[in-house]
mmCIF file of C-alpha atoms and ligand atoms in Angstrom:
data_model
loop_
_atom_site.group_PDB
_atom_site.id
_atom_site.type_symbol
_atom_site.label_atom_id
_atom_site.label_comp_id
_atom_site.label_asym_id
_atom_site.label_seq_id
_atom_site.Cartn_x
_atom_site.Cartn_y
_atom_site.Cartn_z
ATOM 1 C CA MET A 19 148.203 115.436 111.445
ATOM 2 C CA THR A 20 145.074 114.832 109.406
ATOM 3 C CA MET A 21 144.965 111.587 107.537
ATOM 4 C CA GLN A 22 145.323 111.957 103.788
ATOM 5 C CA SER A 23 143.995 108.573 102.827
ATOM 6 C CA LEU A 24 141.862 105.899 104.371
ATOM 7 C CA THR A 25 141.841 102.240 103.348
ATOM 8 C CA ILE A 26 138.952 100.027 104.384
ATOM 9 C CA ARG A 27 137.640 96.615 103.431
ATOM 10 C CA ARG A 28 135.415 96.798 100.322
ATOM 11 C CA PRO A 29 132.001 98.025 101.472
ATOM 12 C CA ASP A 30 128.445 96.942 100.677
ATOM 13 C CA ASP A 31 125.275 98.952 100.143
ATOM 14 C CA TRP A 32 122.437 97.319 102.080
ATOM 15 C CA HIS A 33 119.636 99.310 100.393
ATOM 16 C CA VAL A 34 119.669 100.593 96.814
ATOM 17 C CA HIS A 35 117.250 101.155 93.930
ATOM 18 C CA LEU A 36 118.840 100.246 90.608
ATOM 19 C CA ARG A 37 115.613 100.507 88.564
ATOM 20 C CA ASP A 38 115.471 98.819 85.169
ATOM 21 C CA GLY A 39 116.066 99.365 81.442
ATOM 22 C CA GLU A 40 117.910 102.494 80.434
ATOM 23 C CA MET A 41 118.003 103.888 83.966
ATOM 24 C CA LEU A 42 119.565 100.649 85.243
ATOM 25 C CA ARG A 43 122.333 100.849 82.647
ATOM 26 C CA LEU A 44 123.076 104.434 83.650
ATOM 27 C CA VAL A 45 123.057 104.093 87.432
ATOM 28 C CA ALA A 46 124.298 100.553 88.196
ATOM 29 C CA PRO A 47 127.964 101.290 87.355
ATOM 30 C CA PHE A 48 128.106 103.975 90.065
ATOM 31 C CA THR A 49 127.032 101.519 92.743
ATOM 32 C CA ALA A 50 129.265 98.745 91.383
ATOM 33 C CA HIS A 51 132.229 101.124 91.385
ATOM 34 C CA GLN A 52 132.040 101.680 95.158
ATOM 35 C CA PHE A 53 130.356 98.596 96.534
ATOM 36 C CA ALA A 54 131.077 94.871 96.244
ATOM 37 C CA ARG A 55 127.483 93.870 96.938
ATOM 38 C CA ALA A 56 124.150 95.602 97.280
ATOM 39 C CA ILE A 57 120.692 94.718 98.476
ATOM 40 C CA VAL A 58 118.587 95.657 95.464
ATOM 41 C CA MET A 59 115.085 96.900 96.191
ATOM 42 C CA PRO A 60 112.228 95.154 94.352
ATOM 43 C CA ASN A 61 109.910 98.152 93.768
ATOM 44 C CA LEU A 62 109.926 97.970 89.987
ATOM 45 C CA VAL A 63 106.765 98.363 87.930
ATOM 46 C CA PRO A 64 105.495 95.651 88.203
ATOM 47 C CA PRO A 65 107.279 94.645 91.436
ATOM 48 C CA ILE A 66 109.512 91.589 91.868
ATOM 49 C CA THR A 67 107.172 88.910 93.220
ATOM 50 C CA THR A 68 108.346 85.773 91.426
ATOM 51 C CA ILE A 69 111.494 83.656 91.427
ATOM 52 C CA ALA A 70 111.857 83.958 87.645
ATOM 53 C CA GLY A 71 111.320 87.716 87.808
ATOM 54 C CA ALA A 72 114.041 88.134 90.433
ATOM 55 C CA ALA A 73 116.486 85.842 88.580
ATOM 56 C CA ASP A 74 115.948 87.729 85.290
ATOM 57 C CA TYR A 75 116.355 91.086 87.011
ATOM 58 C CA ARG A 76 119.629 89.886 88.541
ATOM 59 C CA GLU A 77 120.875 88.987 85.052
ATOM 60 C CA ARG A 78 120.002 92.455 83.759
ATOM 61 C CA ILE A 79 121.866 94.005 86.711
ATOM 62 C CA TRP A 80 124.941 91.892 85.926
ATOM 63 C CA GLU A 81 124.772 93.036 82.320
ATOM 64 C CA ALA A 82 124.644 96.667 83.417
ATOM 65 C CA ALA A 83 127.152 96.477 86.284
ATOM 66 C CA GLY A 84 129.539 93.638 85.439
ATOM 67 C CA ARG A 85 130.052 90.301 87.145
ATOM 68 C CA ASP A 86 132.422 91.780 89.698
ATOM 69 C CA PHE A 87 129.400 93.184 91.476
ATOM 70 C CA GLN A 88 127.047 90.975 93.442
ATOM 71 C CA PRO A 89 123.402 92.052 93.457
ATOM 72 C CA LEU A 90 121.544 90.617 96.445
ATOM 73 C CA MET A 91 117.935 90.348 95.433
ATOM 74 C CA THR A 92 114.792 91.015 97.440
ATOM 75 C CA TYR A 93 111.219 89.819 97.162
ATOM 76 C CA TYR A 94 108.348 92.355 97.267
ATOM 77 C CA LEU A 95 105.738 91.297 99.819
ATOM 78 C CA THR A 96 102.062 91.696 98.911
ATOM 79 C CA ASP A 97 98.767 90.723 100.524
ATOM 80 C CA GLU A 98 98.886 87.578 98.353
ATOM 81 C CA SER A 99 102.419 86.447 99.215
ATOM 82 C CA ASP A 100 102.824 82.695 99.385
ATOM 83 C CA PRO A 101 105.170 81.351 102.080
ATOM 84 C CA GLU A 102 106.202 78.471 99.778
ATOM 85 C CA VAL A 103 107.406 80.859 97.066
ATOM 86 C CA VAL A 104 109.176 83.113 99.529
ATOM 87 C CA GLU A 105 110.994 80.175 101.092
ATOM 88 C CA SER A 106 111.910 78.554 97.733
ATOM 89 C CA GLY A 107 113.455 81.763 96.397
ATOM 90 C CA PHE A 108 115.467 82.029 99.587
ATOM 91 C CA ASN A 109 116.579 78.377 99.608
ATOM 92 C CA ASP A 110 117.542 78.580 95.910
ATOM 93 C CA ASN A 111 119.688 81.670 96.595
ATOM 94 C CA VAL A 112 117.586 83.824 94.287
ATOM 95 C CA TRP A 113 116.708 86.345 96.992
ATOM 96 C CA LEU A 114 118.192 87.060 100.371
ATOM 97 C CA ALA A 115 115.430 89.083 101.992
ATOM 98 C CA ALA A 116 111.840 90.204 101.592
ATOM 99 C CA LYS A 117 110.715 93.817 101.570
ATOM 100 C CA LEU A 118 107.651 95.150 103.312
ATOM 101 C CA TYR A 119 106.155 98.280 101.806
ATOM 102 C CA PRO A 120 103.018 99.430 103.550
ATOM 103 C CA ALA A 121 100.615 100.031 100.625
ATOM 104 C CA ASN A 122 101.138 103.516 99.161
ATOM 105 C CA ALA A 123 103.840 104.527 101.652
ATOM 106 C CA THR A 124 106.432 105.434 99.023
ATOM 107 C CA THR A 125 107.502 105.180 95.354
ATOM 108 C CA ASN A 126 105.989 102.129 93.593
ATOM 109 C CA SER A 127 104.345 100.742 96.707
ATOM 110 C CA ALA A 128 100.823 100.510 95.325
ATOM 111 C CA PHE A 129 101.058 96.703 95.455
ATOM 112 C CA GLY A 130 102.305 96.806 99.042
ATOM 113 C CA VAL A 131 100.706 95.311 102.092
ATOM 114 C CA THR A 132 97.353 96.707 103.265
ATOM 115 C CA ASP A 133 97.267 94.812 106.561
ATOM 116 C CA ILE A 134 100.266 93.116 108.101
ATOM 117 C CA ARG A 135 98.052 90.303 109.387
ATOM 118 C CA ASN A 136 97.822 89.120 105.769
ATOM 119 C CA LEU A 137 101.543 88.391 105.999
ATOM 120 C CA HIS A 138 101.549 86.326 109.157
ATOM 121 C CA PRO A 139 101.995 82.910 107.472
ATOM 122 C CA THR A 140 104.859 84.291 105.384
ATOM 123 C CA LEU A 141 106.537 85.997 108.339
ATOM 124 C CA GLU A 142 106.227 82.800 110.340
ATOM 125 C CA ARG A 143 108.080 80.969 107.564
ATOM 126 C CA MET A 144 110.736 83.662 107.239
ATOM 127 C CA GLN A 145 111.357 83.545 110.968
ATOM 128 C CA TRP A 146 111.714 79.763 110.734
ATOM 129 C CA VAL A 147 114.234 79.792 107.862
ATOM 130 C CA GLY A 148 116.150 82.841 109.126
ATOM 131 C CA MET A 149 115.278 85.139 106.217
ATOM 132 C CA VAL A 150 115.582 88.900 106.792
ATOM 133 C CA LEU A 151 112.563 91.218 106.606
ATOM 134 C CA CYS A 152 113.429 94.699 105.288
ATOM 135 C CA VAL A 153 110.859 97.309 106.262
ATOM 136 C CA HIS A 154 109.860 100.716 104.952
ATOM 137 C CA GLY A 155 108.744 101.898 108.374
ATOM 138 C CA GLU A 156 106.033 104.480 107.882
ATOM 139 C CA VAL A 157 102.309 104.349 108.509
ATOM 140 C CA THR A 158 100.147 105.683 105.709
ATOM 141 C CA ASP A 159 97.175 106.913 107.731
ATOM 142 C CA PRO A 160 96.448 110.394 106.324
ATOM 143 C CA ASP A 161 95.587 111.556 109.844
ATOM 144 C CA VAL A 162 99.192 111.058 110.920
ATOM 145 C CA ASP A 163 101.491 114.014 110.265
ATOM 146 C CA VAL A 164 104.049 113.134 107.598
ATOM 147 C CA PHE A 165 106.911 113.922 109.985
ATOM 148 C CA ASP A 166 105.509 111.485 112.580
ATOM 149 C CA ARG A 167 104.903 108.504 110.315
ATOM 150 C CA GLU A 168 108.078 106.642 111.236
ATOM 151 C CA ALA A 169 107.691 107.065 115.005
ATOM 152 C CA VAL A 170 104.023 106.028 114.817
ATOM 153 C CA PHE A 171 104.973 102.985 112.707
ATOM 154 C CA ILE A 172 107.284 101.815 115.478
ATOM 155 C CA ASP A 173 104.505 101.957 118.074
ATOM 156 C CA ARG A 174 101.652 100.654 115.971
ATOM 157 C CA VAL A 175 103.315 98.108 113.674
ATOM 158 C CA LEU A 176 106.884 97.282 114.628
ATOM 159 C CA VAL A 177 106.387 96.653 118.345
ATOM 160 C CA PRO A 178 103.494 94.197 117.758
ATOM 161 C CA LEU A 179 105.457 92.596 114.893
ATOM 162 C CA ILE A 180 108.433 91.924 117.151
ATOM 163 C CA ARG A 181 106.111 90.622 119.855
ATOM 164 C CA ASP A 182 104.482 88.193 117.384
ATOM 165 C CA PHE A 183 107.748 87.125 115.703
ATOM 166 C CA PRO A 184 110.444 87.550 118.335
ATOM 167 C CA GLU A 185 113.123 85.674 116.373
ATOM 168 C CA LEU A 186 112.473 87.313 112.981
ATOM 169 C CA LYS A 187 115.457 89.275 111.658
ATOM 170 C CA ILE A 188 114.221 92.769 110.792
ATOM 171 C CA VAL A 189 116.008 95.721 109.188
ATOM 172 C CA LEU A 190 114.237 99.020 109.719
ATOM 173 C CA GLU A 191 115.327 100.727 106.525
ATOM 174 C CA HIS A 192 116.544 104.310 106.127
ATOM 175 C CA ILE A 193 115.869 105.470 109.689
ATOM 176 C CA THR A 194 115.271 109.194 110.102
ATOM 177 C CA THR A 195 114.274 109.829 113.707
ATOM 178 C CA ALA A 196 115.643 109.756 117.238
ATOM 179 C CA GLU A 197 112.765 107.409 118.065
ATOM 180 C CA ALA A 198 113.941 104.885 115.461
ATOM 181 C CA ALA A 199 117.619 105.204 116.372
ATOM 182 C CA HIS A 200 116.909 104.641 120.047
ATOM 183 C CA PHE A 201 114.381 101.897 119.449
ATOM 184 C CA VAL A 202 116.816 99.886 117.332
ATOM 185 C CA ARG A 203 119.730 100.550 119.681
ATOM 186 C CA ASP A 204 117.743 99.169 122.622
ATOM 187 C CA ALA A 205 116.071 96.279 120.754
ATOM 188 C CA PRO A 206 117.336 92.661 120.695
ATOM 189 C CA ALA A 207 120.174 91.717 118.323
ATOM 190 C CA ASN A 208 117.806 90.542 115.548
ATOM 191 C CA ILE A 209 116.630 94.131 114.957
ATOM 192 C CA ALA A 210 118.909 96.409 112.913
ATOM 193 C CA ALA A 211 118.703 99.537 110.756
ATOM 194 C CA THR A 212 120.212 101.117 107.663
ATOM 195 C CA ILE A 213 121.065 104.821 107.497
ATOM 196 C CA THR A 214 121.345 106.925 104.323
ATOM 197 C CA PRO A 215 123.858 109.715 103.690
ATOM 198 C CA GLN A 216 121.110 112.289 103.197
ATOM 199 C CA HIS A 217 119.631 111.665 106.638
ATOM 200 C CA LEU A 218 123.075 112.257 108.125
ATOM 201 C CA HIS A 219 123.678 115.468 106.181
ATOM 202 C CA LEU A 220 120.313 117.173 105.863
ATOM 203 C CA ASN A 221 117.588 118.335 108.163
ATOM 204 C CA ARG A 222 114.179 119.494 106.967
ATOM 205 C CA ASN A 223 115.364 123.057 106.379
ATOM 206 C CA ALA A 224 117.093 121.655 103.290
ATOM 207 C CA LEU A 225 113.685 121.132 101.687
ATOM 208 C CA PHE A 226 112.972 124.862 101.786
ATOM 209 C CA ALA A 227 116.415 126.460 101.457
ATOM 210 C CA GLY A 228 115.711 129.551 99.360
ATOM 211 C CA GLY A 229 112.811 127.792 97.628
ATOM 212 C CA LEU A 230 111.306 124.360 97.243
ATOM 213 C CA ARG A 231 114.082 121.779 96.752
ATOM 214 C CA PRO A 232 112.808 118.618 95.090
ATOM 215 C CA HIS A 233 116.260 117.020 95.091
ATOM 216 C CA ALA A 234 116.263 116.988 98.909
ATOM 217 C CA TYR A 235 112.938 115.167 98.950
ATOM 218 C CA CYS A 236 112.915 111.485 99.820
ATOM 219 C CA LEU A 237 110.857 109.220 102.043
ATOM 220 C CA PRO A 238 110.888 109.044 104.950
ATOM 221 C CA VAL A 239 111.221 112.804 104.629
ATOM 222 C CA VAL A 240 114.222 114.448 106.324
ATOM 223 C CA LYS A 241 113.385 115.584 109.857
ATOM 224 C CA ARG A 242 114.360 118.215 112.444
ATOM 225 C CA GLU A 243 117.980 118.760 113.444
ATOM 226 C CA ASN A 244 117.734 116.725 116.667
ATOM 227 C CA HIS A 245 116.762 113.701 114.563
ATOM 228 C CA ARG A 246 119.663 114.178 112.180
ATOM 229 C CA LEU A 247 121.997 114.276 115.177
ATOM 230 C CA ALA A 248 120.461 111.084 116.572
ATOM 231 C CA ALA A 249 120.964 109.324 113.219
ATOM 232 C CA ARG A 250 124.590 110.489 113.220
ATOM 233 C CA ALA A 251 125.146 109.264 116.761
ATOM 234 C CA ALA A 252 123.742 105.859 115.791
ATOM 235 C CA ALA A 253 125.845 105.592 112.626
ATOM 236 C CA VAL A 254 129.138 106.415 114.334
ATOM 237 C CA SER A 255 128.358 104.545 117.577
ATOM 238 C CA GLY A 256 130.134 101.392 116.463
ATOM 239 C CA SER A 257 127.009 99.366 117.233
ATOM 240 C CA PRO A 258 126.680 96.387 114.850
ATOM 241 C CA LYS A 259 122.954 97.174 114.563
ATOM 242 C CA PHE A 260 123.544 100.122 112.247
ATOM 243 C CA PHE A 261 124.902 99.816 108.739
ATOM 244 C CA LEU A 262 125.246 101.536 105.407
ATOM 245 C CA GLY A 263 122.243 101.678 103.075
ATOM 246 C CA THR A 264 122.320 104.558 100.620
ATOM 247 C CA ASP A 265 118.695 104.334 99.466
ATOM 248 C CA SER A 266 120.050 105.791 96.224
ATOM 249 C CA ALA A 267 116.765 106.278 94.352
ATOM 250 C CA PRO A 268 117.089 107.853 90.915
ATOM 251 C CA HIS A 269 114.136 109.354 89.099
ATOM 252 C CA SER A 270 114.137 111.092 85.745
ATOM 253 C CA ARG A 271 114.576 114.837 86.054
ATOM 254 C CA HIS A 272 111.082 115.634 84.885
ATOM 255 C CA ALA A 273 109.680 113.302 87.557
ATOM 256 C CA LYS A 274 111.623 115.098 90.308
ATOM 257 C CA GLU A 275 111.219 118.663 89.082
ATOM 258 C CA SER A 276 107.473 118.608 88.822
ATOM 259 C CA SER A 277 104.349 119.968 90.480
ATOM 260 C CA CYS A 278 104.082 116.552 92.152
ATOM 261 C CA GLY A 279 107.683 115.410 92.349
ATOM 262 C CA CYS A 280 108.764 111.850 93.148
ATOM 263 C CA ALA A 281 110.412 110.896 96.429
ATOM 264 C CA GLY A 282 113.982 109.684 96.122
ATOM 265 C CA ILE A 283 117.540 110.998 96.128
ATOM 266 C CA PHE A 284 120.155 109.695 93.697
ATOM 267 C CA ASN A 285 123.357 109.619 95.740
ATOM 268 C CA ALA A 286 125.295 106.672 94.295
ATOM 269 C CA PRO A 287 128.144 108.627 92.602
ATOM 270 C CA TYR A 288 129.412 110.110 95.906
ATOM 271 C CA ALA A 289 127.867 107.804 98.462
ATOM 272 C CA LEU A 290 130.964 106.563 100.245
ATOM 273 C CA GLU A 291 132.550 110.007 100.244
ATOM 274 C CA SER A 292 129.500 111.518 101.875
ATOM 275 C CA TYR A 293 129.486 108.902 104.633
ATOM 276 C CA ALA A 294 133.233 109.416 105.129
ATOM 277 C CA ALA A 295 132.674 113.171 105.530
ATOM 278 C CA VAL A 296 130.157 112.495 108.302
ATOM 279 C CA PHE A 297 132.409 110.053 110.140
ATOM 280 C CA GLU A 298 135.281 112.524 109.898
ATOM 281 C CA GLU A 299 133.139 115.391 111.229
ATOM 282 C CA GLU A 300 132.156 113.155 114.136
ATOM 283 C CA GLY A 301 135.775 112.165 114.826
ATOM 284 C CA ALA A 302 134.904 108.546 114.089
ATOM 285 C CA LEU A 303 136.740 107.629 110.872
ATOM 286 C CA ASP A 304 138.009 104.511 112.638
ATOM 287 C CA ARG A 305 134.392 103.285 112.768
ATOM 288 C CA LEU A 306 133.572 103.801 109.106
ATOM 289 C CA GLU A 307 134.791 100.334 108.180
ATOM 290 C CA GLY A 308 132.456 98.619 110.625
ATOM 291 C CA PHE A 309 129.479 100.619 109.405
ATOM 292 C CA ALA A 310 130.285 100.274 105.697
ATOM 293 C CA SER A 311 131.924 96.869 105.401
ATOM 294 C CA GLU A 312 131.213 94.635 108.394
ATOM 295 C CA HIS A 313 127.996 95.150 110.348
ATOM 296 C CA GLY A 314 125.620 94.473 107.462
ATOM 297 C CA ALA A 315 127.402 91.309 106.358
ATOM 298 C CA HIS A 316 127.364 89.988 109.919
ATOM 299 C CA PHE A 317 123.669 90.732 110.275
ATOM 300 C CA TYR A 318 122.783 88.999 106.994
ATOM 301 C CA GLY A 319 125.115 86.097 107.794
ATOM 302 C CA LEU A 320 127.354 86.674 104.772
ATOM 303 C CA PRO A 321 131.151 86.566 104.588
ATOM 304 C CA LEU A 322 133.073 89.836 104.619
ATOM 305 C CA ASN A 323 134.357 91.045 101.260
ATOM 306 C CA GLU A 324 137.916 90.442 100.170
ATOM 307 C CA GLY A 325 139.986 93.395 99.045
ATOM 308 C CA THR A 326 140.049 97.034 100.042
ATOM 309 C CA ILE A 327 139.079 100.461 98.813
ATOM 310 C CA THR A 328 141.134 103.605 99.437
ATOM 311 C CA LEU A 329 139.658 107.060 99.848
ATOM 312 C CA GLN A 330 141.950 110.025 99.175
ATOM 313 C CA ARG A 331 141.345 113.349 100.867
ATOM 314 C CA ALA A 332 140.763 115.949 98.156
ATOM 315 C CA GLU A 333 138.614 118.919 97.398
ATOM 316 C CA ASN A 334 135.680 117.518 95.522
ATOM 317 C CA ASP A 335 133.248 119.753 93.715
ATOM 318 C CA ILE A 336 130.081 117.751 93.459
ATOM 319 C CA PRO A 337 128.709 118.590 90.026
ATOM 320 C CA GLU A 338 125.250 120.120 89.866
ATOM 321 C CA ARG A 339 124.485 117.714 86.996
ATOM 322 C CA LEU A 340 125.930 114.535 85.581
ATOM 323 C CA ALA A 341 125.900 114.144 81.842
ATOM 324 C CA LEU A 342 123.596 111.164 81.863
ATOM 325 C CA GLU A 343 120.888 111.414 79.290
ATOM 326 C CA ILE A 344 117.804 109.371 79.615
ATOM 327 C CA SER A 345 115.212 109.397 76.908
ATOM 328 C CA ILE A 346 112.132 108.666 79.041
HETATM 329 C C1 NCD B 3 112.427 105.227 97.045
HETATM 330 C C2 NCD B 3 112.236 105.074 95.514
HETATM 331 O O1 NCD B 3 112.220 106.097 94.806
HETATM 332 O O2 NCD B 3 112.120 103.936 95.057
HETATM 333 N N1 NCD B 3 112.225 106.603 97.378
HETATM 334 C C3 NCD B 3 112.599 107.230 98.516
HETATM 335 O O3 NCD B 3 112.260 108.408 98.681
HETATM 336 N N2 NCD B 3 113.322 106.634 99.432
HETATM 337 C C4 NCD B 3 111.485 104.297 97.758
HETATM 338 C C5 NCD B 3 111.838 104.080 99.220
HETATM 339 O O4 NCD B 3 112.922 103.621 99.559
HETATM 340 O O5 NCD B 3 110.996 104.363 100.083
HETATM 341 ZN ZN1 ZN B 4 111.590 103.107 101.669
HETATM 342 ZN ZN1 ZN B 5 114.574 102.831 99.270
#
């Protein structure tokens, strides 16, 4: 008999964009409704690069989402990052991790890192204090095909990084390829990855289904079917190296539906349901709890959440639009 409901420990989202201002007030409640905690990405304009900036942003998130929700802040690494600042923010419990955006790899990454060697003193310090490095793993070299940017990043940047900092805890964010899934699976225990719902549901045909589909566009871009299947296999494998990170990334409608549309998929309202659908299709519902509620906390060295969440099986028509009006 098919299960009609599933109760799991309250989950966490290990990669989300909550934005700021009006957008923050609109989107944060969706994440707070499903998740106890979330790693909040720092790619605001301007990015989060100071302790005061991160602490203020956390307050604004609490205002928008309620105190029941715990935002876990991140620091945006730049060429000018100062190891002292990065360590102080970590020791003072202002941020939990630092985020590496290769310069111009994705939305709001213009202040990102132009050469990873500029970060070596900071990475050395992070390795020493046990602070996690979250990575947007794509090279930006225009000569590299956009579909190959993640696999090339692993060879050119990640492998040397792990060689230079063998104890550094690294999360390869939003993996999209068989290369990434296999690399992380076979790497030492201090290397992990998040996986989004869209990379489990969509392959690159979705971008062109009957026309150009801006709402299926995110970075790293969705790949061929064999890569989607590899991401699925990793997610449902039960390996503690893979955990939930929605990469929910809202943009205003005019920014998505444009001649040069922004990268990012807003998935927060149905995030857990879409993961559950995947785990069910793969016959692995018994592993959803590990992926959603345990592996990430273990990796970050945080306690598991108290309490549970129950999913009910039901037909669910995902609305084409939500009645959220934003004035920008
Ligand atoms: C994210 C965003 O819009 O901030 N977009 C995306 O396509 N994933 C940035 C990111 O996570 O790379
Ligand atoms: Zn990213
Ligand atoms: Zn992201």
